[in-house]
Short mmCIF file of C-alpha atoms and ligand atoms in Angstrom, two decimals:
data_model
loop_
_atom_site.label_atom_id
_atom_site.label_comp_id
_atom_site.label_asym_id
_atom_site.label_seq_id
_atom_site.Cartn_x
_atom_site.Cartn_y
_atom_site.Cartn_z
CA MET H 1 0.00 0.00 0.00
CA HIS H 2 1.23 3.50 -0.75
CA PRO H 3 2.01 5.34 2.50
CA MET H 4 -0.46 8.09 1.62
CA ASP H 5 -3.45 5.80 1.07
CA SER H 6 -5.79 5.76 4.01
CA SER H 7 -8.91 3.88 4.83
CA LEU H 8 -8.98 3.42 8.60
CA GLN H 9 -12.24 4.25 10.33
CA ILE H 10 -11.69 5.11 13.98
CA GLU H 11 -14.29 4.11 16.53
CA VAL H 12 -14.31 6.24 19.68
CA ALA H 13 -15.57 4.58 22.88
CA PRO H 14 -15.28 7.12 25.72
CA SER H 15 -13.91 5.94 29.05
CA ASP H 16 -16.48 5.38 31.82
CA HIS H 17 -13.92 6.33 34.48
CA PRO H 18 -12.10 9.53 33.40
CA VAL H 19 -10.05 11.16 36.16
CA SER H 20 -11.85 13.85 38.12
CA ALA H 21 -11.36 17.52 37.30
CA ASP H 22 -9.65 18.01 40.67
CA ARG H 23 -7.20 15.18 40.17
CA LEU H 24 -6.47 16.35 36.63
CA ALA H 25 -5.73 19.88 37.85
CA GLU H 26 -3.34 18.40 40.39
CA ILE H 27 -1.55 16.33 37.70
CA LEU H 28 -1.32 19.22 35.24
CA GLY H 29 0.02 21.44 38.02
CA SER H 30 3.08 19.23 38.29
CA PRO H 31 3.10 16.70 35.44
CA GLY H 32 6.75 15.60 35.51
CA PHE H 33 7.58 13.45 32.50
CA GLY H 34 6.10 10.11 31.44
CA THR H 35 4.41 9.40 34.76
CA HIS H 36 0.73 10.19 34.23
CA PHE H 37 -1.32 8.99 31.27
CA SER H 38 -4.47 10.44 29.77
CA ASP H 39 -7.91 8.80 29.94
CA HIS H 40 -7.75 7.14 26.52
CA MET H 41 -5.49 5.28 24.13
CA TYR H 42 -5.59 4.61 20.41
CA VAL H 43 -5.23 1.02 19.16
CA ALA H 44 -5.19 -0.54 15.68
CA GLU H 45 -4.29 -4.05 14.55
CA TRP H 46 -2.59 -5.36 11.43
CA THR H 47 -2.52 -8.78 9.78
CA PRO H 48 -1.34 -9.66 6.26
CA GLN H 49 -4.88 -10.75 5.36
CA ARG H 50 -6.75 -7.70 6.62
CA GLY H 51 -4.15 -4.95 6.61
CA TRP H 52 -4.80 -2.28 9.25
CA HIS H 53 -8.14 -2.73 10.97
CA ASP H 54 -10.06 -2.32 14.26
CA ALA H 55 -8.85 1.23 14.84
CA ARG H 56 -10.32 2.54 18.06
CA VAL H 57 -9.92 5.03 20.88
CA THR H 58 -10.83 3.41 24.19
CA ALA H 59 -10.24 3.81 27.90
CA TYR H 60 -6.54 3.69 28.80
CA ALA H 61 -5.90 0.22 30.22
CA PRO H 62 -3.15 -2.39 30.65
CA LEU H 63 -2.60 -4.89 27.84
CA THR H 64 -2.83 -8.62 28.27
CA LEU H 65 0.06 -10.26 26.44
CA ASP H 66 0.85 -13.93 25.95
CA PRO H 67 4.33 -14.69 27.35
CA ALA H 68 5.30 -15.78 23.83
CA THR H 69 4.39 -12.40 22.27
CA ALA H 70 7.14 -11.85 19.71
CA VAL H 71 8.14 -8.31 20.74
CA LEU H 72 9.13 -9.52 24.22
CA HIS H 73 11.72 -11.82 22.66
CA TYR H 74 13.00 -10.22 19.46
CA ALA H 75 12.30 -6.50 20.04
CA GLN H 76 10.46 -5.89 16.76
CA GLU H 77 9.25 -2.48 17.91
CA ILE H 78 9.34 1.18 16.83
CA PHE H 79 8.05 4.41 18.32
CA GLU H 80 7.65 8.13 17.85
CA GLY H 81 7.68 11.08 20.20
CA MET H 82 5.84 14.36 19.65
CA LYS H 83 3.95 17.01 21.58
CA ALA H 84 0.58 18.77 21.51
CA TYR H 85 0.86 22.46 22.45
CA ARG H 86 -1.90 24.69 23.74
CA HIS H 87 -1.81 28.22 22.40
CA ALA H 88 -2.90 31.31 24.32
CA ASP H 89 -6.30 31.33 22.53
CA GLY H 90 -7.03 27.80 23.78
CA SER H 91 -6.43 26.05 20.45
CA VAL H 92 -4.26 22.88 20.38
CA TRP H 93 -1.58 22.13 17.79
CA THR H 94 1.03 19.54 16.91
CA PHE H 95 4.40 20.27 15.28
CA ARG H 96 5.10 18.73 11.84
CA PRO H 97 3.20 15.48 12.54
CA GLU H 98 3.68 14.30 8.91
CA GLU H 99 7.42 14.25 9.65
CA ASN H 100 6.86 11.86 12.55
CA ALA H 101 4.57 9.80 10.31
CA ALA H 102 7.17 9.66 7.54
CA ARG H 103 9.88 8.68 10.01
CA MET H 104 7.68 5.91 11.37
CA VAL H 105 7.31 4.64 7.80
CA ARG H 106 11.13 4.55 7.50
CA SER H 107 11.51 2.89 10.91
CA SER H 108 8.85 0.30 10.09
CA THR H 109 10.60 -0.54 6.83
CA ARG H 110 13.90 -1.17 8.64
CA LEU H 111 12.22 -3.29 11.33
CA ALA H 112 10.14 -5.31 8.81
CA LEU H 113 6.93 -3.94 10.30
CA PRO H 114 3.91 -2.95 8.17
CA VAL H 115 3.66 0.60 6.86
CA LEU H 116 1.06 2.79 8.55
CA PRO H 117 -0.11 5.39 6.02
CA VAL H 118 0.92 8.95 6.90
CA GLU H 119 -2.71 10.07 6.95
CA ASP H 120 -3.71 7.32 9.40
CA PHE H 121 -0.81 8.22 11.66
CA VAL H 122 -1.83 11.87 11.76
CA ALA H 123 -5.50 10.91 12.27
CA SER H 124 -4.57 8.61 15.18
CA VAL H 125 -2.76 11.42 17.01
CA ASP H 126 -5.46 13.98 16.19
CA THR H 127 -8.23 11.70 17.42
CA LEU H 128 -6.52 10.83 20.70
CA VAL H 129 -5.56 14.45 21.42
CA ARG H 130 -9.10 15.65 20.62
CA THR H 131 -10.60 12.98 22.86
CA ASP H 132 -8.22 13.89 25.70
CA GLU H 133 -8.11 17.61 25.00
CA ARG H 134 -8.53 18.50 28.69
CA TRP H 135 -5.15 16.78 29.26
CA VAL H 136 -3.31 19.39 27.17
CA PRO H 137 -1.86 21.76 29.80
CA ASP H 138 -1.82 25.54 29.58
CA PRO H 139 1.34 26.79 27.87
CA ALA H 140 2.82 28.49 30.98
CA GLY H 141 6.17 26.95 31.87
CA GLU H 142 6.45 25.24 28.48
CA LYS H 143 4.06 22.46 29.43
CA SER H 144 2.62 20.20 26.73
CA LEU H 145 0.93 16.87 26.15
CA TYR H 146 3.62 14.39 25.12
CA VAL H 147 2.28 11.92 22.56
CA ARG H 148 3.83 8.49 22.11
CA PRO H 149 2.82 6.48 19.01
CA PHE H 150 4.35 2.97 18.89
CA MET H 151 4.08 -0.26 16.93
CA PHE H 152 5.07 -3.76 18.00
CA ALA H 153 5.05 -7.44 17.04
CA SER H 154 1.99 -8.71 18.93
CA GLU H 155 1.87 -12.17 17.38
CA THR H 156 2.20 -15.13 19.74
CA PHE H 157 5.05 -16.97 18.08
CA LEU H 158 8.67 -17.77 18.97
CA GLY H 159 9.88 -18.39 15.42
CA VAL H 160 12.18 -15.74 14.00
CA ARG H 161 10.44 -13.89 11.16
CA PRO H 162 8.49 -10.65 10.78
CA ALA H 163 5.33 -10.83 12.89
CA GLN H 164 2.03 -11.64 11.21
CA HIS H 165 0.11 -9.74 13.84
CA VAL H 166 1.17 -6.19 14.65
CA THR H 167 -0.38 -3.65 17.01
CA TYR H 168 -0.10 0.12 16.66
CA MET H 169 -0.98 2.32 19.62
CA VAL H 170 -0.88 5.94 20.74
CA ILE H 171 -0.77 7.05 24.37
CA ALA H 172 -0.41 10.55 25.81
CA SER H 173 1.21 11.95 28.92
CA PRO H 174 1.28 15.55 30.16
CA ALA H 175 4.81 16.93 30.38
CA GLY H 176 6.33 19.81 32.33
CA ALA H 177 9.33 21.84 31.25
CA TYR H 178 12.17 19.40 30.73
CA PHE H 179 14.41 21.45 32.99
CA SER H 180 12.60 22.33 36.17
CA LYS H 181 15.38 24.66 37.32
CA GLY H 182 15.64 26.55 34.03
CA LEU H 183 18.03 26.11 31.18
CA LYS H 184 21.31 24.78 32.58
CA PRO H 185 24.12 23.39 30.41
CA VAL H 186 24.46 19.62 30.54
CA SER H 187 27.74 17.74 30.82
CA ILE H 188 28.56 15.00 28.34
CA TRP H 189 30.57 11.81 28.84
CA LEU H 190 32.41 10.47 25.78
CA SER H 191 31.75 6.74 25.45
CA GLU H 192 34.87 5.12 24.01
CA GLU H 193 33.89 1.57 24.81
CA TYR H 194 30.33 1.47 23.49
CA THR H 195 28.79 2.66 20.24
CA ARG H 196 25.13 3.04 19.32
CA ALA H 197 24.88 2.07 15.65
CA GLY H 198 27.03 0.65 12.90
CA ARG H 199 26.73 0.85 9.14
CA GLY H 200 23.71 -1.15 8.03
CA GLY H 201 22.36 -1.30 11.58
CA MET H 202 19.32 0.34 13.13
CA GLY H 203 20.82 3.73 14.05
CA ALA H 204 18.47 5.70 11.81
CA ALA H 205 15.36 3.86 13.07
CA LYS H 206 13.50 4.99 16.16
CA THR H 207 13.42 1.64 17.89
CA GLY H 208 13.59 0.56 21.52
CA GLY H 209 16.68 -1.57 20.91
CA ASN H 210 18.80 1.52 20.36
CA TYR H 211 17.69 2.79 23.76
CA ALA H 212 18.31 -0.57 25.45
CA SER H 213 21.91 -0.49 24.22
CA SER H 214 22.39 3.10 25.43
CA LEU H 215 21.43 2.40 29.05
CA LEU H 216 24.75 0.94 30.19
CA PRO H 217 26.89 3.73 28.68
CA GLN H 218 24.38 6.24 30.06
CA ARG H 219 24.89 4.72 33.52
CA GLU H 220 28.62 5.05 32.98
CA ALA H 221 28.10 8.75 32.17
CA ILE H 222 26.21 9.26 35.44
CA GLU H 223 28.97 7.46 37.35
CA GLN H 224 31.42 9.90 35.77
CA GLY H 225 29.35 12.79 37.07
CA CYS H 226 27.91 13.62 33.64
CA ASP H 227 24.31 14.07 32.51
CA GLN H 228 24.43 12.42 29.08
CA VAL H 229 26.61 10.20 26.92
CA VAL H 230 27.89 10.95 23.40
CA PHE H 231 28.63 8.19 20.91
CA LEU H 232 31.21 7.97 18.14
CA ASP H 233 30.96 6.14 14.81
CA THR H 234 31.70 2.41 14.99
CA GLU H 235 34.06 2.28 12.04
CA HIS H 236 36.71 4.85 13.00
CA LEU H 237 35.74 5.68 16.60
CA THR H 238 36.43 9.24 15.49
CA TYR H 239 33.29 10.97 14.31
CA VAL H 240 30.65 12.39 16.63
CA GLU H 241 27.24 10.77 16.18
CA GLU H 242 24.73 11.93 18.80
CA LEU H 243 23.63 11.60 22.40
CA GLY H 244 21.39 8.70 23.50
CA GLY H 245 18.30 10.56 22.33
CA MET H 246 19.34 14.01 21.07
CA ASN H 247 21.21 15.37 18.04
CA LEU H 248 24.15 17.79 18.35
CA TYR H 249 25.06 21.24 17.00
CA PHE H 250 28.39 23.10 17.15
CA VAL H 251 28.46 26.90 16.82
CA HIS H 252 31.76 28.38 15.53
CA ASP H 253 33.27 31.82 16.05
CA ASP H 254 33.00 32.59 12.31
CA GLY H 255 29.22 32.11 12.54
CA THR H 256 29.19 28.65 10.96
CA ILE H 257 27.05 26.01 12.65
CA VAL H 258 27.98 22.35 12.15
CA THR H 259 25.79 19.30 12.77
CA PRO H 260 26.86 15.69 12.12
CA ALA H 261 25.63 14.34 8.77
CA LEU H 262 22.88 11.73 8.55
CA GLY H 263 23.62 8.04 8.08
CA THR H 264 23.75 6.07 11.30
CA ILE H 265 22.23 8.81 13.48
CA LEU H 266 18.54 9.32 14.12
CA GLU H 267 17.09 11.97 11.83
CA GLY H 268 15.64 14.28 14.45
CA ILE H 269 12.73 16.47 13.44
CA THR H 270 14.08 19.14 15.78
CA ARG H 271 17.48 18.78 14.06
CA GLY H 272 15.93 19.24 10.62
CA SER H 273 13.79 22.15 11.75
CA ILE H 274 16.83 23.91 13.24
CA ILE H 275 18.65 23.65 9.90
CA GLU H 276 15.77 25.50 8.24
CA LEU H 277 15.37 27.95 11.11
CA CYS H 278 19.09 28.79 11.13
CA GLY H 279 18.90 29.58 7.43
CA LYS H 280 16.15 32.07 8.14
CA LEU H 281 18.05 33.54 11.09
CA GLY H 282 21.04 34.08 8.81
CA HIS H 283 23.35 31.35 10.16
CA ARG H 284 25.25 29.06 7.82
CA VAL H 285 24.69 25.37 8.64
CA GLU H 286 27.00 22.58 7.50
CA GLU H 287 25.96 18.94 7.72
CA ARG H 288 29.18 16.97 7.67
CA ARG H 289 31.40 14.52 9.48
CA PHE H 290 32.63 16.12 12.68
CA SER H 291 35.42 14.48 14.66
CA ILE H 292 35.75 14.29 18.41
CA ASP H 293 39.15 16.03 18.12
CA GLU H 294 37.51 18.90 16.28
CA TRP H 295 35.14 19.21 19.26
CA ARG H 296 37.91 19.02 21.87
CA GLU H 297 40.30 21.35 20.07
CA GLY H 298 37.56 23.73 18.96
CA VAL H 299 36.33 24.31 22.51
CA ALA H 300 39.88 24.54 23.88
CA SER H 301 40.94 27.12 21.27
CA GLY H 302 37.72 29.10 21.38
CA ARG H 303 36.85 28.37 17.75
CA ILE H 304 33.72 26.60 18.98
CA THR H 305 31.73 29.10 20.99
CA GLU H 306 28.60 27.06 21.75
CA VAL H 307 27.47 23.45 21.70
CA PHE H 308 23.86 22.39 21.99
CA ALA H 309 21.75 19.24 21.82
CA CYS H 310 18.21 19.03 20.46
CA GLY H 311 15.16 16.78 20.46
CA THR H 312 11.41 16.97 21.01
CA ALA H 313 11.49 16.39 24.76
CA ALA H 314 14.05 19.05 25.72
CA VAL H 315 13.81 21.18 22.51
CA VAL H 316 17.30 22.76 22.66
CA THR H 317 19.72 22.10 25.51
CA PRO H 318 23.07 23.85 25.98
CA VAL H 319 26.07 21.56 26.39
CA GLY H 320 28.64 22.78 28.91
CA THR H 321 31.38 20.24 29.50
CA LEU H 322 32.71 17.35 27.42
CA LYS H 323 34.49 14.79 29.60
CA TRP H 324 36.44 11.66 28.66
CA ALA H 325 38.78 9.20 30.36
CA GLY H 326 41.70 11.51 31.10
CA GLY H 327 40.39 14.99 30.50
CA SER H 328 37.64 17.47 29.83
CA VAL H 329 36.96 20.74 27.99
CA GLY H 330 34.46 23.51 28.58
CA GLU H 331 33.06 24.65 31.89
CA GLY H 332 30.27 26.74 30.50
CA GLU H 333 27.54 27.48 33.00
CA GLU H 334 25.82 29.89 30.68
CA THR H 335 23.58 29.44 27.65
CA GLY H 336 25.17 31.03 24.58
CA PRO H 337 23.35 33.61 22.46
CA VAL H 338 22.86 31.39 19.39
CA THR H 339 21.57 28.48 21.50
CA GLN H 340 19.19 30.89 23.20
CA GLN H 341 18.05 32.43 19.91
CA VAL H 342 17.41 29.08 18.19
CA ARG H 343 15.58 27.71 21.20
CA GLN H 344 13.39 30.78 21.56
CA ALA H 345 12.55 30.91 17.83
CA LEU H 346 11.48 27.27 17.88
CA VAL H 347 9.34 27.34 21.04
CA ASP H 348 7.74 30.61 19.96
CA ILE H 349 6.50 28.89 16.79
CA GLN H 350 5.39 25.81 18.73
CA TYR H 351 3.40 27.84 21.27
CA GLY H 352 1.97 30.19 18.64
CA ARG H 353 3.84 33.27 19.88
CA ALA H 354 5.62 33.80 16.55
CA GLU H 355 4.34 33.61 13.01
CA ASP H 356 4.65 30.09 11.59
CA THR H 357 6.26 31.11 8.29
CA PHE H 358 7.28 27.49 7.56
CA GLY H 359 3.76 26.07 7.88
CA TRP H 360 4.98 23.63 10.53
CA MET H 361 2.03 23.74 12.90
CA HIS H 362 -0.97 21.43 12.51
CA ARG H 363 -4.19 22.43 14.25
CA VAL H 364 -5.91 19.68 16.24
CA VAL H 365 -8.49 21.56 18.31
C1 PLP K 1 13.89 10.78 18.86
C2 PLP K 1 15.37 10.85 18.84
C3 PLP K 1 16.07 12.05 18.61
C4 PLP K 1 15.38 13.39 18.46
O1 PLP K 1 14.46 13.42 17.44
P1 PLP K 1 13.29 14.52 17.43
O2 PLP K 1 12.47 14.14 16.26
O3 PLP K 1 13.95 15.82 17.28
O4 PLP K 1 12.58 14.39 18.72
C5 PLP K 1 17.45 12.00 18.55
N1 PLP K 1 18.12 10.84 18.72
C6 PLP K 1 17.48 9.68 18.97
C7 PLP K 1 18.29 8.44 19.14
C8 PLP K 1 16.09 9.63 19.03
O5 PLP K 1 15.48 8.48 19.27
#
C-alpha cells in the first residue's frame, strides 16, 4: 500500500472512568515526564490478510500479552515522540506530525513492520488528542501533552520472522518543562567503549533496541558525574554521532554552525527544523562529518563558541562540558546567544507566539 493511502475508520468509545477535574488539575500542576497517562489510548491491529483494521480510541488500560508475544523476545518495535501544544487562545496544535509519520514509515521498513499510512498516523494522534483535549496543559512553563505512538510485534510466536500480527498504539502523557530549574548546560561523557549504531544497523530507526543499548553507557556517564553520553561512529571511533536521544550542534566563532551528517544517526525532526530555522536567522549550517578532536580542540581554542543538543522532549539544551577518560573541555555554566536564539525561535513557533512562516504547525483543536 502506498504510504499516503488511508482507509482506517476510527471508533471512539469514551472511558467510563475519566479522572476527576480536581485530580487532573493536580496532575497538570506538576506533570513531571512520562508518569501520568491520559484517559484514553488509540489502538489498531494489522494482519497480512486484513491490513490495518479495528482502529479505536478506548479507555486507557493495561494490555494482556501472551508470554510468547514476539516483541518480548525479538524486540520488533518502533516508536515516535511528539507534543501537543496549547496556544494562548485555547487552540491545540502539533508540530510537523507528517514528519513523525514519515519517520515511522522509515523505521517500520527497517524493522520489517507494516507501513502505517501517513494520513492514518496523523488521524490517530489527532483523534486521541481531541478525545483527551482537557489533558493538554496551559502553555505556561512550556508544558505540553507528550504523545507516544508505537508499533510492535503482537503475534504469539517464537519463530524468527516478521510478525504476522502487529499492534499500533498511541498514548499521551502531560509533560512539564524538561528542565525544572531553568536552562542549565548539561555535561557529556564520551563513550569510548560502546557505540550506538554501525553501518547497516538500526541507528536511523526509532526503535527501543537503540535505547536498550544506550542504558549501560548512560549509567557510565552518570557514574562519571555527567548528565548524558555521546557516541562515536563504529568504524573509525572518530566521528561524533549523537547523544542517546538528542542530536548535536556546534556553533563556531565565524558564525558557521555544524551538525553531524545523517547516516547512522537518528534523523531528528528538531534537528531538521533547526537547519531551516538557522537559514532564516542568517546562520550558515554545515551537515558533515565532525570528529571528536575537532570538538575538543575547537572548545579549547575558542573556535567553537557554543554546543547544543536538540530533540522533542528538551527542545534545545546547551552543552557545557565534554568529559572523557583523562580529560575534559568547557566549563560553561551559561547558555550562549545562538543556543538561546534558536531555542526561543522554535518554542515561539510551537506555542503560537511567533508567526509560523514554515507552515509547521498542525491544528488539532
Ligand atoms: C527521537 C530521537 C532524537 C530526536 O528526534 P526529534 O524528532 O527531534 O525528537 C534524537 N536521537 C534519537 C536516538 C532519538 O530516538
